């Protein structure tokens, strides 16, 4: 990433950006040189300006104080806000700005729905007043739910109709028919199928005007739109983000009925969804969809597998998923009136509750050995019966989190931590190879992760552990909310370039530490409404100091932890818990005891 890109992603309201979004922002902005002494009236500035080099001073009207701005600062109107500071700004030296036209930024939001959602949540939490237009988008609170199946005649549209009928009781809901063939969702609502919107041209009215004409009301709080069904040409997947941008003004829930007819469209929908209900006809079928979600659900999406008993027969022990009963034991599904009654069934209401609930996330700040203190915090969660929907962390913290979610008791959890992080075990994992690209091989780490995690999939766990890893060295960061837990745990341990990277989907991944860390802002791109940030403030430099480990590893841990301070607080989080400790040695029993005692006191503050 170039210098301008690094400055942009460091801006508080752009920190949630993906790498390709930063590239996109650089394409719509332009560099402008400003001479020393040049002045601007802030009230008349009609562009958003980021200082790349140089320095500026702002003199407010009626005040003698000057506010100095350095590279990384900004001035000008922020999209979707009412901020318009008064005063004059002057270049103190020859400087460089990166300038965005406001209309260009609005167009960028149009094609980057999740970027918009994160941006709105961030500026609201920063205290900016939303403009009237900004308020129409509900602060990014719409939820995108996709019902998907690889199989035709799986009951996908039937399930979509049940979910939509249930959601509309809570808030305004729209169903998008994104399946090209099969049985249209319109049939399940006894409505005439319209021509697909994707084939409609009407630039004279604008996309939003055309979209409004294509809405088919079902009843109060529930509408339908045919986007792709019956399309004779390939649907451009770029249509999806603008659709969500526009619909988020009016609808709390957007339900997408999606099939495998168009792979590119399907992949884009998966990437933009919040929750995905993957319907299967047999309880052995989820494996057919793993590669799709692992490749395209990159932002903390929640995937649920649902097996349809109408095709699978009576299902027992469908671990990691849900069962859609055969209502009526094979009899016709009936009309809209009957489906309206079926939404009261426990199996349907349970699925709807997953969507309507207020989702809470706990973010465990990125750390290496101090992450052991998260063990006491997580154990205190179990003891105090506190639950979160999303757990987000990285590096050694993700290993601790995984051990917690796999354990059945506090005793099992503590044994698991000792099994992975005892000095004897760590020493065995340090398998030295001839140093070319790395010093330590990953084979023993991969083996241990497999022994501990087995074949567990992230998305099949009751509580969702989201990880961030480094990809291909320090090329980019990637979030994982699906995939085999053993792979993510192994990669989370492998510090680059000391350790050999771990292959996931044919690509090399590593711990990401210290270049890629978790951040609260990532949670603002998904449907999380409440966040808790937890961190460790250790007054001592912690390491294995009993002389049993290879000194190279000990020295490296001292070196990297001393030079890379981990985040202690996040002002955008709803709450911050800092575990203030002072432990120099890795004594697992002592660490868990101290951190659980501290956490018990802190957790009393959580409602």
XYZ file of C-alpha atoms in Angstrom:
607
model
C 0.000 0.000 0.000
C 1.395 3.404 -0.957
C 1.714 6.392 1.378
C -1.634 7.917 0.390
C -3.366 4.580 0.981
C -1.780 4.287 4.435
C -2.960 7.790 5.326
C -6.516 7.072 4.116
C -6.902 3.821 6.053
C -5.606 5.555 9.182
C -8.497 8.056 9.081
C -10.947 7.035 11.823
C -13.956 6.734 9.501
C -11.997 4.763 6.866
C -10.316 2.293 9.229
C -12.946 -0.317 8.439
C -12.013 -0.268 4.739
C -10.880 -3.308 2.794
C -7.730 -3.085 0.688
C -9.683 -2.922 -2.569
C -11.852 -0.128 -1.147
C -8.760 1.934 -0.331
C -7.620 1.369 -3.914
C -11.062 2.485 -5.096
C -10.909 5.642 -2.985
C -7.547 6.527 -4.478
C -9.012 6.213 -7.959
C -11.813 8.716 -7.294
C -9.634 11.261 -5.501
C -6.903 13.462 -6.901
C -3.697 15.003 -5.623
C -3.557 18.790 -5.308
C -0.526 20.956 -4.505
C -1.018 23.986 -2.252
C 1.477 26.817 -1.947
C 2.561 28.272 1.377
C 0.180 31.055 2.378
C -2.790 29.891 0.297
C -6.047 30.322 2.258
C -9.571 28.860 2.068
C -12.849 29.803 3.705
C -14.052 26.571 5.354
C -17.685 27.520 4.805
C -17.044 27.584 1.053
C -14.957 24.408 0.788
C -17.060 21.919 -1.179
C -14.648 18.976 -1.205
C -13.299 16.566 1.407
C -9.562 17.120 1.775
C -6.935 14.886 3.369
C -3.505 16.324 4.163
C -0.808 14.108 2.634
C 2.194 16.347 3.332
C 2.908 19.758 4.780
C 0.965 21.604 7.472
C -2.104 23.837 7.757
C -3.508 26.151 10.387
C -7.193 26.867 11.057
C -8.209 30.206 12.562
C -11.778 30.159 13.833
C -13.949 33.229 13.481
C -13.857 35.426 16.578
C -11.082 33.392 18.198
C -7.367 34.007 18.410
C -6.440 30.333 18.748
C -4.996 28.460 15.781
C -5.533 24.746 15.278
C -2.623 23.098 13.474
C -3.198 20.223 11.082
C -0.496 17.735 10.097
C -0.463 14.893 7.511
C -3.331 12.522 8.185
C -5.646 15.372 9.210
C -8.606 16.461 7.089
C -10.973 19.345 6.473
C -14.109 19.967 4.453
C -17.634 18.516 4.584
C -18.064 14.867 5.618
C -20.691 12.955 3.597
C -23.986 12.289 5.424
C -23.166 14.769 8.219
C -24.192 18.306 9.068
C -20.738 19.450 10.182
C -19.711 22.746 8.635
C -16.978 24.387 10.747
C -16.396 28.100 10.249
C -13.098 29.901 9.903
C -10.194 30.088 7.501
C -7.539 27.481 6.780
C -4.059 28.454 5.565
C -1.131 26.412 4.279
C 1.833 27.037 6.596
C 4.291 25.432 4.158
C 4.083 24.048 0.636
C 1.681 21.132 1.086
C -0.126 18.329 -0.702
C -3.800 17.415 -0.391
C -5.725 14.388 -1.547
C -9.090 15.773 -2.630
C -12.453 14.009 -2.928
C -15.461 15.492 -4.656
C -18.479 14.971 -2.400
C -20.578 13.582 -5.248
C -17.788 11.153 -6.090
C -17.824 9.900 -2.498
C -21.601 9.410 -2.600
C -21.209 7.362 -5.781
C -18.514 5.304 -4.069
C -20.874 4.528 -1.191
C -23.431 3.410 -3.744
C -21.181 0.604 -4.971
C -19.728 -0.294 -1.551
C -22.665 -1.051 0.723
C -20.694 -2.469 3.652
C -18.264 0.428 3.446
C -21.269 2.739 3.809
C -22.649 0.796 6.756
C -19.346 0.907 8.644
C -18.846 4.566 7.827
C -22.277 5.555 9.160
C -21.769 3.622 12.402
C -18.343 5.163 12.932
C -19.275 8.800 12.332
C -22.318 8.367 14.589
C -20.143 6.982 17.397
C -17.649 9.794 16.842
C -20.403 12.270 17.677
C -21.135 13.719 14.230
C -24.741 14.697 13.582
C -26.190 12.799 10.642
C -27.814 14.801 7.886
C -31.383 14.100 6.822
C -30.084 11.865 4.042
C -27.800 10.044 6.481
C -30.659 9.412 8.893
C -32.673 7.778 6.093
C -30.120 5.003 5.949
C -30.883 4.154 9.590
C -27.272 4.303 10.685
C -26.496 1.164 8.690
C -28.890 -1.038 10.669
C -30.463 -3.006 7.818
C -29.797 -6.755 7.889
C -29.045 -8.757 4.756
C -30.250 -12.371 4.982
C -29.612 -14.864 2.200
C -31.381 -18.202 1.802
C -29.278 -20.349 -0.499
C -29.096 -23.889 -1.807
C -26.961 -25.645 -4.390
C -29.841 -28.006 -5.150
C -32.966 -27.358 -7.195
C -36.253 -28.354 -5.543
C -34.693 -28.104 -2.079
C -37.384 -25.984 -0.443
C -35.249 -22.847 -0.624
C -38.017 -20.470 -1.696
C -40.395 -22.078 0.783
C -37.920 -21.321 3.582
C -37.399 -17.788 2.231
C -41.148 -17.187 2.404
C -41.385 -18.470 5.987
C -38.479 -16.300 7.145
C -39.882 -13.209 5.411
C -43.366 -13.726 6.864
C -41.847 -14.037 10.313
C -39.551 -11.008 9.968
C -42.267 -8.700 8.684
C -43.933 -8.942 12.088
C -40.876 -7.213 13.527
C -40.103 -4.593 10.854
C -40.426 -3.731 7.191
C -39.108 -6.561 5.010
C -38.390 -7.053 1.314
C -37.638 -10.312 -0.532
C -35.366 -10.219 -3.589
C -35.727 -13.027 -6.114
C -32.130 -13.614 -7.218
C -32.722 -17.147 -8.535
C -32.817 -17.300 -12.308
C -34.827 -20.502 -12.707
C -36.875 -22.989 -10.706
C -39.886 -21.922 -8.664
C -40.038 -18.160 -8.136
C -40.532 -16.752 -4.662
C -43.459 -14.819 -6.170
C -45.410 -18.072 -6.447
C -45.121 -18.623 -2.710
C -46.768 -15.256 -2.110
C -49.387 -15.828 -4.836
C -48.204 -12.811 -6.813
C -47.742 -12.412 -10.558
C -44.089 -12.631 -11.533
C -42.740 -9.406 -12.995
C -39.973 -9.126 -15.555
C -36.484 -9.193 -13.965
C -35.206 -5.789 -12.929
C -31.703 -6.757 -14.046
C -32.844 -6.589 -17.685
C -34.584 -3.234 -17.368
C -32.841 -0.191 -18.798
C -34.113 3.180 -17.713
C -31.346 5.616 -17.098
C -33.732 8.482 -17.713
C -35.461 7.712 -14.410
C -32.395 6.626 -12.502
C -31.871 3.279 -10.829
C -33.844 4.160 -7.702
C -36.830 5.308 -9.728
C -36.893 2.068 -11.719
C -36.495 0.027 -8.539
C -39.509 1.691 -6.920
C -41.640 0.753 -9.928
C -40.622 -2.900 -9.570
C -41.733 -3.292 -5.934
C -44.687 -5.680 -5.537
C -46.492 -5.301 -2.186
C -47.629 -8.515 -0.463
C -49.184 -7.035 2.657
C -48.277 -4.596 5.374
C -44.507 -4.530 5.978
C -43.695 -7.057 3.223
C -42.706 -6.437 -0.416
C -41.214 -8.452 -3.294
C -38.796 -7.483 -6.086
C -37.815 -9.726 -8.976
C -34.173 -9.055 -9.689
C -33.076 -12.071 -11.722
C -35.813 -14.694 -12.130
C -36.414 -15.445 -15.794
C -33.431 -13.405 -16.946
C -32.269 -14.346 -20.437
C -28.837 -12.763 -20.012
C -26.137 -12.988 -17.360
C -26.875 -10.692 -14.412
C -24.166 -8.156 -13.619
C -23.208 -8.805 -9.956
C -22.337 -5.116 -9.587
C -26.085 -4.497 -9.287
C -26.220 -6.007 -5.778
C -24.443 -3.306 -3.754
C -26.445 -0.374 -5.207
C -29.614 -2.382 -4.543
C -28.726 -2.789 -0.890
C -27.698 0.855 -0.640
C -31.131 2.018 -1.828
C -33.201 -0.593 0.011
C -31.452 0.091 3.318
C -33.319 3.417 3.473
C -36.713 1.716 3.715
C -36.236 -1.839 4.931
C -34.907 -3.302 8.143
C -34.657 -6.790 6.625
C -33.605 -7.682 3.083
C -34.138 -11.386 2.336
C -32.355 -12.696 -0.771
C -33.567 -15.902 -2.415
C -30.371 -17.174 -4.074
C -29.537 -20.249 -6.148
C -26.492 -21.656 -7.939
C -27.693 -20.606 -11.391
C -25.215 -17.727 -11.674
C -21.962 -18.368 -9.818
C -20.653 -14.792 -10.006
C -23.945 -13.396 -8.730
C -24.047 -15.989 -5.959
C -20.505 -15.165 -4.847
C -21.250 -11.437 -4.687
C -24.405 -12.077 -2.657
C -22.497 -14.264 -0.192
C -19.897 -11.535 0.222
C -22.515 -8.863 0.961
C -24.738 -10.925 3.261
C -24.871 -10.758 7.042
C -26.462 -14.143 7.689
C -26.742 -17.058 5.279
C -29.163 -19.959 5.664
C -27.738 -22.754 3.531
C -30.498 -25.270 2.868
C -29.530 -28.902 2.196
C -31.553 -32.009 1.324
C -29.392 -34.399 3.349
C -27.477 -33.889 6.569
C -24.275 -34.994 4.793
C -24.625 -32.261 2.151
C -23.196 -29.174 3.953
C -19.719 -30.204 2.810
C -20.727 -29.444 -0.767
C -20.929 -25.751 0.162
C -17.845 -25.350 2.345
C -15.583 -24.078 -0.438
C -18.096 -21.416 -1.479
C -18.364 -19.879 1.979
C -14.662 -20.226 2.788
C -13.765 -18.344 -0.382
C -16.395 -15.588 -0.362
C -17.657 -15.026 3.231
C -14.733 -12.808 4.212
C -16.289 -10.292 6.621
C -17.606 -12.182 9.611
C -20.773 -13.507 7.957
C -22.772 -16.002 9.998
C -23.575 -19.186 8.073
C -26.262 -21.608 9.280
C -26.888 -24.998 7.685
C -30.527 -26.105 7.538
C -31.555 -29.630 6.517
C -35.027 -30.047 5.018
C -36.853 -33.090 6.417
C -39.207 -33.126 3.432
C -36.304 -34.621 1.470
C -34.035 -36.015 4.182
C -36.735 -37.785 6.187
C -36.673 -37.624 9.975
C -33.386 -36.068 11.064
C -31.724 -36.616 14.397
C -28.406 -35.312 15.635
C -27.761 -32.702 12.937
C -24.773 -31.264 14.755
C -23.960 -27.653 13.970
C -27.171 -26.822 12.144
C -30.950 -26.602 12.171
C -33.794 -28.768 10.935
C -36.712 -27.561 8.797
C -39.552 -29.959 9.603
C -41.704 -31.579 6.948
C -44.854 -29.713 7.859
C -47.623 -32.151 7.027
C -45.403 -35.193 6.419
C -45.122 -34.868 2.659
C -48.533 -33.330 1.991
C -48.832 -30.228 -0.241
C -47.339 -27.105 1.345
C -50.583 -25.200 0.966
C -51.218 -21.552 0.234
C -50.112 -18.292 1.748
C -52.618 -18.532 4.609
C -51.131 -21.815 5.756
C -47.561 -20.541 5.537
C -48.596 -17.513 7.567
C -49.687 -19.923 10.279
C -46.512 -22.011 9.979
C -44.316 -19.080 11.030
C -45.617 -19.617 14.553
C -43.989 -23.060 14.611
C -40.982 -23.293 16.907
C -38.609 -24.373 14.118
C -39.390 -21.230 12.097
C -39.497 -18.785 14.992
C -36.109 -20.077 16.155
C -34.556 -19.183 12.797
C -36.202 -15.757 12.782
C -34.926 -15.103 16.306
C -31.367 -15.565 15.065
C -31.965 -12.644 12.713
C -33.980 -10.259 14.879
C -31.861 -10.548 18.008
C -29.542 -7.723 19.010
C -26.142 -9.195 18.187
C -23.285 -8.511 20.589
C -19.563 -8.918 19.924
C -16.582 -9.143 22.233
C -13.267 -8.117 20.682
C -10.160 -9.497 22.363
C -7.281 -7.196 21.461
C -4.440 -8.750 19.497
C -1.625 -10.004 21.728
C 0.955 -12.777 21.960
C 1.768 -14.211 25.403
C -0.390 -11.649 27.269
C -3.341 -13.275 25.440
C -3.092 -16.024 28.071
C -4.914 -13.605 30.388
C -7.948 -13.920 28.118
C -8.251 -17.431 29.500
C -9.359 -16.084 32.866
C -11.732 -13.619 31.204
C -13.385 -16.325 29.098
C -13.615 -18.665 32.070
C -15.311 -15.845 33.984
C -17.818 -15.523 31.121
C -18.720 -19.175 31.579
C -18.967 -18.849 35.348
C -21.164 -15.721 35.121
C -23.255 -17.148 32.238
C -22.487 -14.197 29.978
C -22.980 -14.800 26.261
C -21.902 -13.022 23.097
C -22.836 -13.780 19.504
C -19.451 -12.973 17.999
C -15.964 -13.422 19.460
C -13.291 -11.635 17.445
C -9.556 -11.898 17.996
C -6.303 -13.028 16.380
C -2.905 -14.630 16.907
C -2.450 -16.343 20.290
C -5.776 -14.924 21.471
C -7.592 -16.988 18.829
C -5.980 -20.172 20.113
C -7.156 -19.377 23.645
C -10.648 -18.570 22.343
C -10.859 -21.822 20.375
C -9.794 -23.869 23.389
C -12.550 -22.154 25.374
C -15.277 -22.835 22.814
C -14.256 -26.478 22.460
C -14.071 -27.137 26.206
C -16.968 -28.519 28.190
C -15.844 -27.168 31.560
C -13.383 -24.838 33.232
C -11.180 -27.785 34.076
C -11.087 -28.941 30.439
C -10.328 -25.390 29.332
C -7.383 -25.013 31.683
C -6.001 -28.378 30.634
C -6.269 -27.326 26.990
C -4.296 -24.131 27.615
C -1.596 -26.130 29.365
C -1.557 -28.635 26.522
C -0.813 -25.905 23.975
C 1.164 -23.280 25.895
C 3.253 -25.177 28.448
C 6.983 -24.619 27.954
C 7.445 -28.329 27.199
C 4.831 -28.207 24.430
C 6.100 -24.955 22.948
C 9.613 -26.384 22.841
C 8.369 -29.430 20.914
C 6.600 -27.169 18.408
C 9.844 -25.348 17.595
C 10.808 -27.737 14.796
C 13.891 -26.174 13.219
C 14.397 -26.483 9.483
C 17.232 -25.281 7.268
C 16.593 -21.500 7.279
C 15.557 -20.352 3.837
C 12.107 -18.775 3.914
C 11.503 -19.656 7.595
C 13.240 -21.160 10.623
C 10.506 -23.338 12.164
C 8.404 -25.839 10.236
C 4.642 -25.903 10.816
C 4.063 -29.681 10.719
C 3.959 -30.240 14.492
C 1.763 -27.164 14.989
C -0.676 -28.370 12.334
C -0.726 -31.822 13.962
C -1.448 -30.417 17.444
C -4.211 -28.146 16.106
C -5.834 -31.138 14.418
C -5.628 -33.209 17.612
C -7.331 -30.448 19.587
C -9.880 -29.185 17.058
C -10.677 -32.350 15.126
C -12.944 -31.697 12.139
C -14.896 -28.858 13.775
C -15.990 -26.070 11.454
C -16.099 -22.473 12.710
C -19.631 -21.839 11.424
C -20.953 -24.999 13.081
C -19.984 -23.888 16.573
C -22.763 -22.427 18.688
C -20.747 -19.254 19.340
C -18.897 -17.786 16.371
C -15.124 -17.199 16.712
C -13.945 -14.757 14.036
C -10.221 -14.529 13.277
C -8.020 -12.187 11.313
C -4.958 -13.723 9.644
C -2.145 -12.456 7.483
C -2.203 -13.713 3.900
C 0.917 -14.439 1.888
C 3.283 -12.857 4.384
C 2.161 -9.284 4.980
C 0.417 -8.842 1.626
C -3.071 -8.477 3.084
C -5.337 -9.336 6.012
C -8.322 -11.676 5.840
C -11.176 -12.377 8.271
C -12.419 -15.944 8.758
C -15.866 -16.859 10.090
C -16.085 -20.172 8.231
C -13.571 -22.934 7.643
C -11.890 -25.706 9.592
C -10.985 -24.494 13.060
C -7.757 -26.519 13.045
C -6.421 -24.528 10.082
C -7.132 -21.143 11.639
C -5.668 -22.196 15.015
C -2.473 -23.464 13.388
C -2.059 -20.313 11.306
C -2.753 -18.127 14.360
C 0.353 -19.546 16.033
C 2.707 -19.206 13.066
C 4.439 -15.847 13.373
C 5.719 -14.657 10.017
C 8.513 -14.972 8.904
C 9.801 -17.043 11.824
C 7.407 -19.939 11.084
C 6.358 -21.696 7.913
C 2.917 -20.445 6.877
C -0.152 -22.693 6.914
C -1.945 -23.619 3.711
C -5.656 -22.735 3.682
C -7.577 -23.138 0.418
C -4.235 -23.484 -1.345
C -2.853 -20.140 -0.084
C -0.341 -19.386 2.716
C -1.667 -17.786 5.915
C 0.013 -16.735 9.141
C -0.669 -15.161 12.533
C -0.682 -11.660 11.081
C 1.099 -10.318 14.160
C 2.141 -7.527 14.411
C 1.099 -6.089 11.029
C -2.568 -7.081 11.093
C -4.539 -6.703 14.298
C -8.189 -6.916 15.223
C -10.102 -3.655 15.370
C -13.572 -2.730 16.528
C -14.251 -1.066 13.187
C -14.355 -4.466 11.451
C -17.483 -5.279 13.465
C -19.252 -2.196 12.108
C -19.363 -3.737 8.632
C -21.582 -6.593 9.848
C -24.842 -6.709 11.812
C -23.322 -6.251 15.265
C -25.087 -3.669 17.412
C -23.096 -3.772 20.646
C -19.366 -4.225 21.206
C -17.090 -4.910 24.159
C -13.341 -4.384 23.749
C -11.089 -6.382 26.099
C -7.341 -5.899 26.365
C -4.397 -6.687 28.618
C -2.143 -4.046 30.143
C 0.781 -5.995 31.542
C 3.250 -3.917 33.496
C 6.007 -6.451 32.844
C 7.507 -8.011 29.721
C 6.176 -11.587 29.831
C 8.089 -14.541 28.411
C 9.252 -18.104 29.042
C 12.229 -17.510 31.323
C 13.024 -20.915 32.828
C 15.692 -21.748 30.266
C 13.830 -24.687 28.734
C 13.007 -23.063 25.379
C 15.244 -22.384 22.400
C 16.789 -19.018 23.183
C 16.174 -17.753 19.648
C 12.403 -18.003 20.204
C 12.606 -16.339 23.626
C 14.700 -13.488 22.233
C 12.321 -13.030 19.303
C 9.286 -12.850 21.613
C 11.016 -10.200 23.733
C 12.003 -8.276 20.623
C 8.636 -8.246 18.870
C 6.492 -7.624 21.968
C 8.680 -4.747 23.144
C 8.478 -2.942 19.793
C 4.809 -3.378 19.035
C 2.463 -2.036 21.682
C -0.971 -3.652 21.610
C -4.163 -1.578 21.711
C -5.479 -0.992 25.222
C -8.743 0.797 24.528
C -11.066 1.701 21.695
C -13.160 4.829 22.064
C -15.722 3.593 19.514
C -16.567 0.491 21.533
C -19.640 0.466 23.760
C -17.475 -0.716 26.661
C -13.779 -1.280 27.373
C -12.329 -3.784 29.836
C -8.608 -3.529 30.526
C -7.048 -6.364 32.515
C -4.300 -4.531 34.407
C -1.702 -7.070 35.521
C 2.009 -7.392 36.122
C 3.326 -10.855 35.357
C 6.825 -11.500 34.029
C 6.835 -15.279 33.758
C 4.526 -17.619 31.874
C 2.911 -19.372 34.824
C -0.385 -20.579 33.381
C -2.064 -21.375 36.694
C -1.149 -17.999 38.164
C -2.196 -16.131 34.993
C -5.639 -17.754 34.880
C -6.229 -17.176 38.576
C -5.318 -13.469 38.415
C -7.248 -12.765 35.220
C -10.400 -14.577 36.325
C -10.484 -12.646 39.588
C -10.161 -9.346 37.716
C -12.726 -10.406 35.116
C -15.331 -11.390 37.693
C -15.285 -7.798 38.945
C -15.432 -6.300 35.452
C -18.220 -8.567 34.240
C -20.498 -7.368 37.006
C -20.847 -4.217 34.876
C -22.354 -6.122 31.929
C -26.132 -6.176 31.908
